[in-house]
Coordinates of C-alpha atoms in Angstrom, one line a residue:
Chain A
M1 CA 0.4 28.3 -35.7
K2 CA 2.8 25.4 -35.1
S3 CA 2.1 23.1 -32.3
P4 CA 5.1 23.0 -29.9
I5 CA 4.8 19.2 -29.5
K6 CA 6.0 18.6 -33.1
R7 CA 9.6 18.7 -34.3
V8 CA 11.0 16.4 -31.7
W9 CA 12.3 13.8 -34.1
H10 CA 15.7 15.3 -34.5
W11 CA 16.2 15.0 -30.7
H12 CA 15.3 11.3 -31.0
F13 CA 17.8 11.1 -33.8
L14 CA 20.5 12.7 -31.7
T15 CA 19.8 10.2 -28.9
F16 CA 20.1 7.4 -31.4
V17 CA 23.3 8.7 -32.9
I18 CA 24.9 9.0 -29.4
L19 CA 23.9 5.5 -28.4
F20 CA 24.9 4.1 -31.7
S21 CA 28.4 5.7 -31.6
L22 CA 28.9 4.4 -28.1
A23 CA 28.1 0.9 -29.2
A24 CA 30.3 1.3 -32.3
S25 CA 33.3 2.5 -30.3
L26 CA 32.9 -0.5 -28.0
W27 CA 32.8 -2.7 -31.0
V28 CA 35.9 -1.1 -32.5
A29 CA 37.7 -1.4 -29.1
T30 CA 37.0 -5.2 -29.0
K31 CA 38.3 -5.5 -32.6
K32 CA 41.6 -4.1 -31.4
I33 CA 42.1 -6.8 -28.8
D34 CA 41.4 -9.4 -31.4
Y35 CA 38.4 -11.0 -29.7
T36 CA 36.4 -13.5 -31.6
W37 CA 32.7 -13.1 -30.9
R38 CA 30.8 -16.4 -30.7
W39 CA 27.2 -15.4 -30.1
N40 CA 26.0 -18.5 -31.9
R41 CA 27.3 -20.6 -28.9
I42 CA 25.0 -18.9 -26.4
P43 CA 21.5 -20.3 -27.2
Q44 CA 22.6 -23.9 -26.3
Y45 CA 23.1 -22.7 -22.8
F46 CA 19.5 -21.8 -22.5
F47 CA 18.0 -24.9 -24.1
Y48 CA 19.7 -27.9 -25.6
N49 CA 18.5 -31.1 -27.3
A50 CA 19.4 -34.0 -25.0
E51 CA 19.8 -37.4 -26.6
T52 CA 19.1 -40.5 -24.7
L53 CA 20.2 -43.9 -26.3
L54 CA 17.9 -46.9 -25.8
H55 CA 19.4 -50.3 -25.5
A56 CA 18.1 -53.8 -25.8
P57 CA 17.7 -55.0 -22.2
L58 CA 18.5 -58.6 -23.1
D59 CA 19.2 -60.9 -26.1
G60 CA 16.2 -61.1 -28.4
Q61 CA 14.5 -60.1 -31.7
V62 CA 12.8 -57.2 -33.2
L63 CA 9.2 -58.3 -34.1
T64 CA 7.7 -55.3 -35.8
I65 CA 8.5 -51.6 -36.3
D66 CA 5.8 -49.1 -36.8
A67 CA 7.5 -46.0 -38.1
G68 CA 4.6 -43.7 -38.6
G69 CA 5.2 -40.0 -38.0
G70 CA 8.2 -38.7 -36.2
T71 CA 8.4 -41.6 -33.7
A72 CA 9.0 -45.3 -34.4
K73 CA 7.4 -48.0 -32.2
I74 CA 9.6 -51.0 -31.8
V75 CA 8.1 -54.2 -30.5
F76 CA 11.0 -56.3 -29.0
Q77 CA 10.7 -59.9 -27.9
G78 CA 13.3 -61.2 -25.5
E79 CA 14.6 -64.8 -25.4
D80 CA 12.4 -65.5 -22.4
G81 CA 9.4 -64.6 -24.5
T82 CA 8.6 -61.2 -22.8
Q83 CA 7.6 -58.5 -25.2
K84 CA 8.6 -54.9 -24.8
I85 CA 7.7 -51.7 -26.7
F86 CA 10.2 -49.0 -27.2
K87 CA 9.6 -45.6 -28.8
V88 CA 12.5 -43.9 -30.5
D89 CA 12.8 -41.0 -33.0
S90 CA 12.4 -42.3 -36.5
E91 CA 15.6 -40.7 -37.7
S92 CA 17.6 -42.4 -35.0
L93 CA 16.3 -45.9 -35.7
R94 CA 19.2 -48.4 -35.9
V95 CA 17.4 -51.7 -36.2
D96 CA 15.2 -53.5 -38.9
T97 CA 12.3 -55.8 -38.6
G98 CA 13.3 -59.4 -37.7
E99 CA 16.8 -58.4 -36.7
D100 CA 18.4 -60.4 -33.9
L101 CA 19.9 -58.3 -31.1
F102 CA 22.3 -58.9 -28.3
E103 CA 21.9 -57.4 -24.9
G104 CA 23.1 -53.7 -24.9
D105 CA 22.7 -53.2 -28.7
T106 CA 21.4 -49.7 -29.5
L107 CA 17.8 -49.6 -30.8
G108 CA 17.7 -45.9 -31.4
S109 CA 17.5 -42.7 -29.4
T110 CA 15.0 -40.3 -28.1
S111 CA 15.7 -36.6 -27.7
E112 CA 14.1 -33.9 -25.7
W113 CA 14.7 -30.2 -25.1
K114 CA 16.2 -29.5 -21.7
A115 CA 16.9 -26.3 -19.9
G116 CA 20.5 -25.3 -20.0
P117 CA 22.5 -23.7 -17.1
L118 CA 21.5 -20.1 -18.1
M119 CA 17.9 -21.0 -18.0
T120 CA 18.0 -22.9 -14.7
G121 CA 20.1 -20.0 -13.3
L122 CA 17.5 -17.5 -14.4
L123 CA 14.7 -19.6 -12.8
M124 CA 16.8 -19.8 -9.6
T125 CA 17.2 -16.1 -9.6
L126 CA 13.5 -15.6 -10.2
W127 CA 12.7 -18.0 -7.4
L128 CA 15.2 -16.4 -5.0
S129 CA 13.9 -12.9 -5.7
A130 CA 10.2 -13.9 -5.7
A131 CA 10.4 -15.7 -2.4
A132 CA 12.6 -13.1 -0.8
S133 CA 10.4 -10.3 -2.0
F134 CA 7.3 -11.9 -0.6
I135 CA 8.8 -12.8 2.8
G136 CA 10.5 -9.4 2.8
L137 CA 7.2 -7.6 2.2
I138 CA 5.6 -9.4 5.1
I139 CA 8.6 -8.8 7.4
G140 CA 8.6 -5.2 6.3
L141 CA 4.9 -4.7 6.8
I142 CA 5.0 -6.1 10.3
S143 CA 8.1 -4.2 11.4
G144 CA 6.9 -1.0 9.6
L145 CA 3.7 -1.3 11.7
C146 CA 5.8 -1.8 14.8
R147 CA 7.8 1.3 13.9
V148 CA 4.6 3.4 14.3
S149 CA 3.2 1.4 17.2
N150 CA 2.4 3.0 20.6
N151 CA 4.2 0.2 22.3
L152 CA 7.8 1.3 23.2
T153 CA 9.2 -2.3 23.1
L154 CA 7.9 -3.0 19.6
R155 CA 9.2 0.4 18.5
S156 CA 12.6 -0.2 19.9
L157 CA 12.9 -3.7 18.5
S158 CA 11.9 -2.7 15.0
T159 CA 14.3 0.3 15.1
F160 CA 17.1 -1.9 16.2
Y161 CA 16.3 -4.4 13.4
V162 CA 16.3 -1.7 10.8
E163 CA 19.5 -0.1 12.0
L164 CA 21.2 -3.4 12.3
I165 CA 20.4 -4.6 8.8
R166 CA 20.8 -1.2 7.1
G167 CA 24.2 -0.7 8.8
T168 CA 25.9 -3.9 7.6
P169 CA 26.8 -5.0 4.1
L170 CA 24.5 -7.6 2.5
L171 CA 27.4 -9.7 1.5
V172 CA 28.5 -10.0 5.1
Q173 CA 24.9 -10.8 6.1
I174 CA 24.8 -13.6 3.5
F175 CA 28.0 -15.1 4.9
I176 CA 26.7 -14.9 8.5
F177 CA 23.4 -16.5 7.4
Y178 CA 25.2 -19.3 5.6
F179 CA 28.2 -20.0 7.7
F180 CA 26.8 -19.1 11.2
L181 CA 23.1 -19.6 11.1
G182 CA 23.3 -22.3 8.4
T183 CA 25.6 -24.3 10.7
V184 CA 23.8 -23.6 14.0
L185 CA 20.3 -24.1 12.7
D186 CA 21.3 -26.7 10.1
I187 CA 19.6 -24.9 7.1
G188 CA 20.4 -25.4 3.5
R189 CA 22.1 -22.8 1.3
V190 CA 19.1 -21.8 -0.6
V191 CA 17.0 -21.3 2.5
A192 CA 19.9 -19.3 4.0
G193 CA 20.2 -17.2 0.9
I194 CA 16.5 -16.5 0.7
S195 CA 16.4 -15.6 4.4
A196 CA 19.3 -13.3 4.1
L197 CA 17.8 -11.5 1.1
A198 CA 14.3 -11.4 2.7
I199 CA 15.5 -9.9 6.0
F200 CA 17.7 -7.4 4.2
A201 CA 14.8 -6.3 2.0
G202 CA 12.4 -6.3 5.0
A203 CA 14.4 -3.6 6.8
Y204 CA 14.1 -1.2 3.8
V205 CA 10.5 -2.1 3.2
A206 CA 9.8 -1.4 6.9
E207 CA 11.0 2.2 6.4
I208 CA 9.1 2.6 3.2
I209 CA 5.9 1.4 4.9
R210 CA 6.5 3.6 7.9
A211 CA 6.9 6.6 5.7
G212 CA 3.7 5.7 3.8
I213 CA 1.7 5.3 7.0
Q214 CA 3.0 8.6 8.3
S215 CA 2.2 10.4 5.1
I216 CA -1.5 9.8 5.5
P217 CA -3.1 12.9 7.0
K218 CA -4.1 12.6 10.7
G219 CA -7.7 13.6 9.7
Q220 CA -8.2 10.2 8.0
T221 CA -7.6 8.4 11.3
E222 CA -9.7 10.9 13.2
A223 CA -12.6 10.5 10.8
A224 CA -12.3 6.7 11.1
R225 CA -12.1 6.8 14.9
S226 CA -15.0 9.2 15.2
L227 CA -17.1 6.7 13.3
G228 CA -16.3 4.2 16.0
M229 CA -13.7 2.1 14.2
T230 CA -11.0 0.6 16.3
A231 CA -7.3 1.4 15.7
T232 CA -6.9 -1.9 13.9
Q233 CA -9.9 -1.4 11.6
N234 CA -8.7 2.1 10.9
M235 CA -5.3 0.7 9.9
I236 CA -6.8 -2.1 7.7
Y237 CA -9.6 -0.2 5.9
I238 CA -8.4 3.4 5.9
V239 CA -4.7 4.0 6.4
L240 CA -3.0 0.9 4.8
P241 CA -4.9 1.0 1.5
Q242 CA -4.0 4.7 1.0
A243 CA -0.5 4.2 2.2
F244 CA 0.0 1.2 -0.2
K245 CA -0.8 3.4 -3.2
R246 CA 1.8 6.0 -2.1
V247 CA 4.6 3.5 -1.4
L248 CA 4.3 1.5 -4.6
P249 CA 7.0 3.5 -6.5
P250 CA 9.6 3.2 -3.7
L251 CA 8.6 -0.5 -3.1
A252 CA 9.1 -1.1 -6.8
G253 CA 12.6 0.3 -6.5
Q254 CA 13.3 -1.9 -3.5
F255 CA 12.2 -5.1 -5.2
I256 CA 14.2 -4.2 -8.4
S257 CA 17.2 -3.8 -6.1
L258 CA 16.4 -7.1 -4.6
I259 CA 16.5 -8.9 -7.9
K260 CA 19.9 -7.4 -8.6
D261 CA 21.2 -8.0 -5.0
S262 CA 20.2 -11.7 -5.4
S263 CA 23.3 -12.1 -7.5
L264 CA 25.4 -11.8 -4.3
V265 CA 24.2 -15.2 -3.1
S266 CA 26.3 -16.8 -5.8
V267 CA 29.1 -16.5 -3.2
I268 CA 27.6 -19.3 -1.1
A269 CA 27.4 -21.5 -4.2
I270 CA 23.8 -21.1 -5.0
T271 CA 23.6 -21.6 -8.8
D272 CA 21.7 -18.4 -9.7
L273 CA 22.0 -16.5 -12.9
T274 CA 25.4 -15.0 -12.0
K275 CA 26.9 -18.3 -10.8
S276 CA 25.6 -20.1 -13.9
G277 CA 27.1 -17.4 -16.1
R278 CA 30.5 -18.0 -14.4
E279 CA 30.2 -21.7 -14.9
V280 CA 29.3 -21.4 -18.5
I281 CA 32.3 -19.1 -19.0
T282 CA 34.7 -21.7 -17.6
S283 CA 33.6 -24.2 -20.3
T284 CA 33.2 -21.8 -23.3
F285 CA 35.6 -18.9 -22.6
A286 CA 32.9 -16.7 -24.2
T287 CA 33.4 -14.2 -21.4
F288 CA 32.1 -11.1 -23.1
E289 CA 29.0 -12.7 -24.6
I290 CA 27.9 -14.5 -21.4
W291 CA 28.2 -11.4 -19.2
F292 CA 26.3 -9.3 -21.7
T293 CA 23.6 -12.0 -21.8
V294 CA 23.5 -12.3 -18.1
A295 CA 23.1 -8.5 -17.8
L296 CA 20.4 -8.5 -20.4
L297 CA 18.5 -11.2 -18.5
Y298 CA 18.6 -9.2 -15.2
L299 CA 17.4 -6.2 -17.2
L300 CA 14.6 -8.3 -18.6
L301 CA 13.5 -9.4 -15.1
T302 CA 13.6 -5.9 -13.7
S303 CA 11.8 -4.3 -16.6
I304 CA 9.0 -6.9 -16.4
L305 CA 8.6 -6.0 -12.7
S306 CA 8.6 -2.2 -13.3
Q307 CA 6.0 -2.7 -16.0
L308 CA 3.8 -4.8 -13.7
I309 CA 4.0 -2.2 -10.9
S310 CA 3.3 0.8 -13.1
W311 CA 0.3 -1.1 -14.3
I312 CA -0.9 -1.6 -10.7
E313 CA -0.2 2.1 -10.1
R314 CA -2.4 3.1 -13.1
R315 CA -5.1 0.8 -11.8
L316 CA -5.0 2.4 -8.3
A317 CA -5.0 6.0 -9.8
I318 CA -8.7 5.9 -10.6
S319 CA -9.7 7.5 -7.3
D320 CA -7.4 10.5 -7.9
Chain B
M1 CA -27.1 14.2 27.0
I2 CA -23.5 15.5 27.3
K3 CA -22.3 16.9 30.6
T4 CA -18.8 18.3 31.1
R5 CA -17.5 19.1 34.5
D6 CA -14.4 21.3 34.9
L7 CA -13.0 20.1 31.6
K8 CA -9.3 20.8 31.2
K9 CA -7.0 20.1 28.3
T10 CA -3.4 21.2 28.4
F11 CA -0.7 20.9 25.7
F12 CA 2.9 20.8 26.6
G13 CA 5.4 21.7 23.9
R14 CA 8.6 23.6 23.4
G15 CA 8.9 24.5 27.1
Q16 CA 5.6 26.2 27.3
T17 CA 2.2 25.0 28.5
V18 CA -0.9 25.9 26.6
Y19 CA -4.3 25.7 28.4
A20 CA -6.4 24.9 25.4
V21 CA -9.5 24.1 27.4
D22 CA -9.5 25.5 30.9
G23 CA -12.3 24.4 33.2
V24 CA -15.4 24.3 31.0
S25 CA -18.6 23.0 32.5
V26 CA -21.6 22.7 30.3
N27 CA -24.8 20.6 30.1
I28 CA -26.2 19.9 26.7
K29 CA -29.7 18.6 26.7
P30 CA -31.3 16.3 24.1
A31 CA -32.5 18.0 20.9
E32 CA -30.6 21.1 21.8
V33 CA -28.5 23.0 19.2
V34 CA -25.5 24.5 20.9
V35 CA -23.3 26.8 18.9
V36 CA -19.7 27.5 20.2
I37 CA -18.1 30.7 19.0
G38 CA -15.0 32.5 19.8
P39 CA -11.7 33.9 18.4
S40 CA -9.3 31.5 16.8
G41 CA -7.1 29.7 19.4
S42 CA -9.8 30.0 22.0
G43 CA -10.0 26.3 22.4
K44 CA -13.4 25.7 20.9
S45 CA -12.2 23.0 18.5
T46 CA -10.2 21.3 21.2
F47 CA -13.3 21.4 23.4
L48 CA -15.4 19.8 20.7
R49 CA -12.8 17.1 20.0
C50 CA -12.7 16.3 23.7
L51 CA -16.4 15.5 23.5
N52 CA -15.8 12.3 21.4
G53 CA -12.5 11.4 22.9
L54 CA -10.3 12.5 20.0
E55 CA -8.3 14.4 22.6
T56 CA -7.5 12.8 25.9
L57 CA -8.5 15.0 28.9
T58 CA -5.9 16.4 31.2
S59 CA -8.5 16.6 34.0
G60 CA -12.3 16.9 34.6
H61 CA -15.1 14.7 33.4
I62 CA -17.3 14.3 30.3
L63 CA -20.4 12.3 30.6
V64 CA -21.9 11.2 27.3
D65 CA -25.3 9.6 28.0
G66 CA -24.1 8.9 31.5
V67 CA -20.8 7.2 30.4
D68 CA -17.7 9.0 31.7
L69 CA -15.0 9.4 29.0
A70 CA -12.4 10.1 31.6
D71 CA -12.9 6.7 33.1
R72 CA -10.1 4.5 31.8
K73 CA -12.5 1.5 31.6
T74 CA -14.8 3.2 29.1
D75 CA -14.7 1.8 25.6
L76 CA -14.2 4.9 23.6
N77 CA -15.2 3.2 20.4
K78 CA -18.6 2.4 21.8
V79 CA -19.1 6.0 22.8
R80 CA -17.8 7.4 19.5
R81 CA -20.3 5.4 17.4
E82 CA -23.1 7.3 19.2
V83 CA -21.4 10.7 18.6
G84 CA -21.1 11.8 14.9
M85 CA -18.4 14.2 13.9
V86 CA -18.0 16.5 10.9
F87 CA -14.6 18.0 10.3
Q88 CA -13.5 21.3 8.8
Q89 CA -11.4 19.4 6.2
F90 CA -14.2 16.8 5.4
N91 CA -11.8 13.9 5.8
L92 CA -13.7 11.7 3.4
F93 CA -11.8 8.5 2.5
P94 CA -10.3 9.3 -0.9
H95 CA -9.8 5.7 -1.9
K96 CA -13.4 4.8 -1.6
K97 CA -16.4 5.9 -3.7
V98 CA -19.0 8.2 -2.1
I99 CA -21.4 5.3 -1.3
E100 CA -18.6 3.1 0.1
N101 CA -17.6 6.0 2.4
I102 CA -21.0 5.8 4.0
V103 CA -21.3 2.0 3.9
L104 CA -17.9 1.1 5.4
A105 CA -18.4 2.0 9.0
Q106 CA -22.0 0.8 9.0
T107 CA -20.8 -2.7 8.0
I108 CA -17.7 -3.0 10.2
V109 CA -18.8 -1.0 13.3
R110 CA -22.5 -1.5 13.3
K111 CA -22.3 -4.9 11.7
R112 CA -25.1 -4.2 9.3
K113 CA -25.5 -6.2 6.1
H114 CA -23.9 -4.6 3.1
K115 CA -27.3 -4.4 1.3
D116 CA -29.0 -2.7 4.2
A117 CA -26.1 -0.3 4.6
E118 CA -26.4 0.7 1.0
I119 CA -30.1 1.4 1.3
K120 CA -29.4 3.6 4.3
A121 CA -26.5 5.3 2.5
R122 CA -28.7 6.1 -0.6
M123 CA -31.5 7.4 1.7
L124 CA -29.0 9.7 3.4
L125 CA -27.4 10.9 0.1
E126 CA -31.0 11.7 -1.0
K127 CA -31.5 13.7 2.2
V128 CA -28.3 15.8 1.7
G129 CA -29.2 16.3 -1.9
I130 CA -26.4 14.5 -3.8
A131 CA -27.9 11.1 -4.7
E132 CA -26.6 11.3 -8.2
K133 CA -22.9 11.3 -7.0
E134 CA -22.9 7.9 -5.2
Q135 CA -20.5 6.3 -7.7
E136 CA -18.0 9.2 -7.8
Y137 CA -14.7 9.4 -5.9
P138 CA -14.5 12.2 -3.3
S139 CA -11.8 14.0 -5.4
R140 CA -14.4 14.7 -8.1
L141 CA -16.8 16.5 -5.7
S142 CA -16.8 20.1 -4.8
G143 CA -16.1 21.1 -1.2
G144 CA -19.7 21.6 -0.4
Q145 CA -20.7 18.3 -1.8
Q146 CA -17.8 16.6 0.1
Q147 CA -19.0 18.1 3.3
R148 CA -22.5 16.9 2.7
V149 CA -21.2 13.4 2.1
A150 CA -19.3 13.7 5.4
I151 CA -22.5 14.7 7.2
A152 CA -24.3 11.7 5.6
R153 CA -21.4 9.4 6.6
A154 CA -21.7 10.5 10.2
L155 CA -25.5 10.3 10.2
A156 CA -25.3 6.7 8.9
M157 CA -24.2 5.6 12.3
D158 CA -27.5 6.8 13.8
P159 CA -25.7 9.0 16.3
K160 CA -27.4 10.6 19.2
I161 CA -25.3 13.7 19.0
M162 CA -23.7 15.4 16.1
L163 CA -20.5 17.5 16.5
F164 CA -19.5 20.0 13.8
D165 CA -16.0 21.4 13.8
E166 CA -16.1 24.5 11.7
P167 CA -17.9 22.7 8.9
T168 CA -18.0 25.6 6.5
S169 CA -14.6 27.2 7.1
A170 CA -12.9 25.4 4.3
L171 CA -15.6 26.1 1.7
D172 CA -15.9 28.6 -1.0
P173 CA -18.5 31.2 0.0
E174 CA -21.1 30.1 -2.5
M175 CA -21.0 26.5 -1.1
V176 CA -21.5 27.5 2.5
G177 CA -25.3 27.8 2.0
E178 CA -25.9 24.2 0.9
V179 CA -24.1 22.8 3.9
L180 CA -25.8 25.1 6.3
D181 CA -29.2 24.2 4.8
V182 CA -28.5 20.5 5.5
M183 CA -27.5 21.4 9.1
K184 CA -30.6 23.5 9.6
N185 CA -32.8 20.6 8.4
L186 CA -31.1 18.3 10.9
A187 CA -31.7 20.8 13.7
R188 CA -35.3 21.0 12.8
E189 CA -35.6 17.3 13.0
G190 CA -34.6 17.4 16.6
M191 CA -30.9 16.2 16.3
T192 CA -28.7 17.2 19.3
M193 CA -26.0 19.3 17.8
V194 CA -22.8 21.0 19.0
V195 CA -21.5 23.4 16.3
V196 CA -18.2 25.3 16.3
T197 CA -18.6 27.9 13.7
H198 CA -17.9 31.4 12.6
E199 CA -21.3 31.7 10.8
M200 CA -23.0 34.2 13.1
G201 CA -26.1 34.0 10.9
F202 CA -26.4 30.3 11.5
A203 CA -25.9 30.8 15.3
R204 CA -28.6 33.4 15.4
E205 CA -31.1 31.5 13.4
V206 CA -30.7 27.9 14.6
A207 CA -29.0 27.9 18.0
D208 CA -30.9 27.3 21.1
R209 CA -27.9 28.4 23.1
V210 CA -24.6 30.1 22.2
L211 CA -21.4 29.5 24.1
F212 CA -18.6 32.1 23.8
M213 CA -15.1 30.9 24.6
D214 CA -11.9 32.7 24.9
Q215 CA -8.5 31.5 26.0
G216 CA -9.9 28.1 26.9
K217 CA -12.5 29.5 29.2
L218 CA -16.3 29.7 28.8
V219 CA -16.8 33.4 29.0
E220 CA -20.5 33.8 28.4
E221 CA -23.5 31.7 27.4
G222 CA -27.1 32.4 26.6
T223 CA -29.8 32.4 24.0
P224 CA -29.0 34.0 20.7
E225 CA -31.2 37.0 21.4
H226 CA -29.4 37.6 24.7
F227 CA -26.1 37.0 23.1
F228 CA -26.3 39.1 20.0
T229 CA -28.4 42.0 21.4
N230 CA -27.4 42.3 25.0
P231 CA -24.0 40.7 25.8
Q232 CA -22.7 41.2 29.3
E233 CA -19.0 40.5 29.2
D234 CA -16.6 43.1 27.7
R235 CA -14.7 40.3 25.8
T236 CA -17.9 39.2 24.1
K237 CA -18.8 42.7 23.2
L238 CA -15.4 43.3 21.6
F239 CA -15.5 40.0 19.7
L240 CA -19.0 40.7 18.4
K241 CA -18.0 44.2 17.3
Q242 CA -15.2 42.7 15.3
V243 CA -17.1 40.0 13.5
L244 CA -20.5 41.6 12.9

């Protein structure tokens, strides 16, 4: 008898064909508009080799040059008798031993790899999302607990917060944070951006946490209380650990959304990945390549996060 | 040990009022095993849950070791650690291993050292006959085993009274025996117990006193012999005719 699991390869093949033909038709379409692809120009916007020229600080003479390995060590003696040592890349060496130099003459250059705009933008996006996620999780946890509190004021306040934030567009919130709160409280644009994102995420996290807490059977609380645990101990040791496991999938979705939503802060001139992409386009006109690259980088960030969370999920599943 | 006076618990909902417990007064003495029976919806579970403050009273008084649960100044958590409870649905903590289920409350409520709590937990697991399962998660245990862990968990707090809320009702028939055996042993050791159950055999064999409740009221009480051979009230006779 044949196993029903086998013979799936032709379906994989079909999937591949469909995806391939989609990509091919896009490629054909771009051919028609006569667009020149310049993918080779993209890497330099991640990392580039920055060259720094070194100059003689004053009139003087080159005493010795030790050109071992990749770097050359130049011992330079000024007119006033002071000796200085310069290190330059061997290939860029412009002087010989014993050569007399005037102030400002080039000795050689050093080069180092520097992060380009796409890289710094990626790091900025990472920092914005990480900080906003962390703060958002804390805000969400606190207001989620308030949502299930017995205290009416705490309940009303957290409900008001959630409704207020969920009911207004994030873009408008970012503008309010930057133009209103930023001016009134005198906070920088990055702080304003992170706060707006964190408070936005917090409202959604609060609802996720509330749902998680309410999904834990009443019997768990009753068992904990019947053993003499206080309401707080019950929450910390019994309800929250179980709720956390259940809310991981929706939380993952929320944080993935947050990474993507962080692109909105480019409107208040924070140089995140999206803003860097736009800046690079103005100098390269490689519009298509850059936007594809930017999209791919967001995809990279979000898939790393999904993998991380599904790993945690698997770890927590051992008690099932 | 536990005294209730004119205990009343009323639920309001959907425009109707339910008198779940309606004026029950009992006096449970130390080392006594009291079995509460009655048709479903008669308020016996609610009555039991009132005894450790899981339900707030509408009126009346409950004195546990002289402390009034109806008094707002009473620290319920302090009372509850002296009153163990076993639930119909076991309510083990699914995210903790069997041994941690028993250790947790000992360390955070009784402030025992983790090591001492573990020794106590192992001793109790031995007593309920599942020492080999200490590193398992509750989901890997059968219903009967889970209920025995739940009993061990309650006993770990050194309670003065144990309350059992239909401890065998959610079990497969062949697992009822193992849980009842543990309870019989406890009764023999002189534990004060209040048991809500449908196990008439258990009531007959172990109970010092049987309470029969219907519609929130205590209809009849007496020794098992009196109760099963010579009931006085018509409602009791009808109930016994149906279940026996």
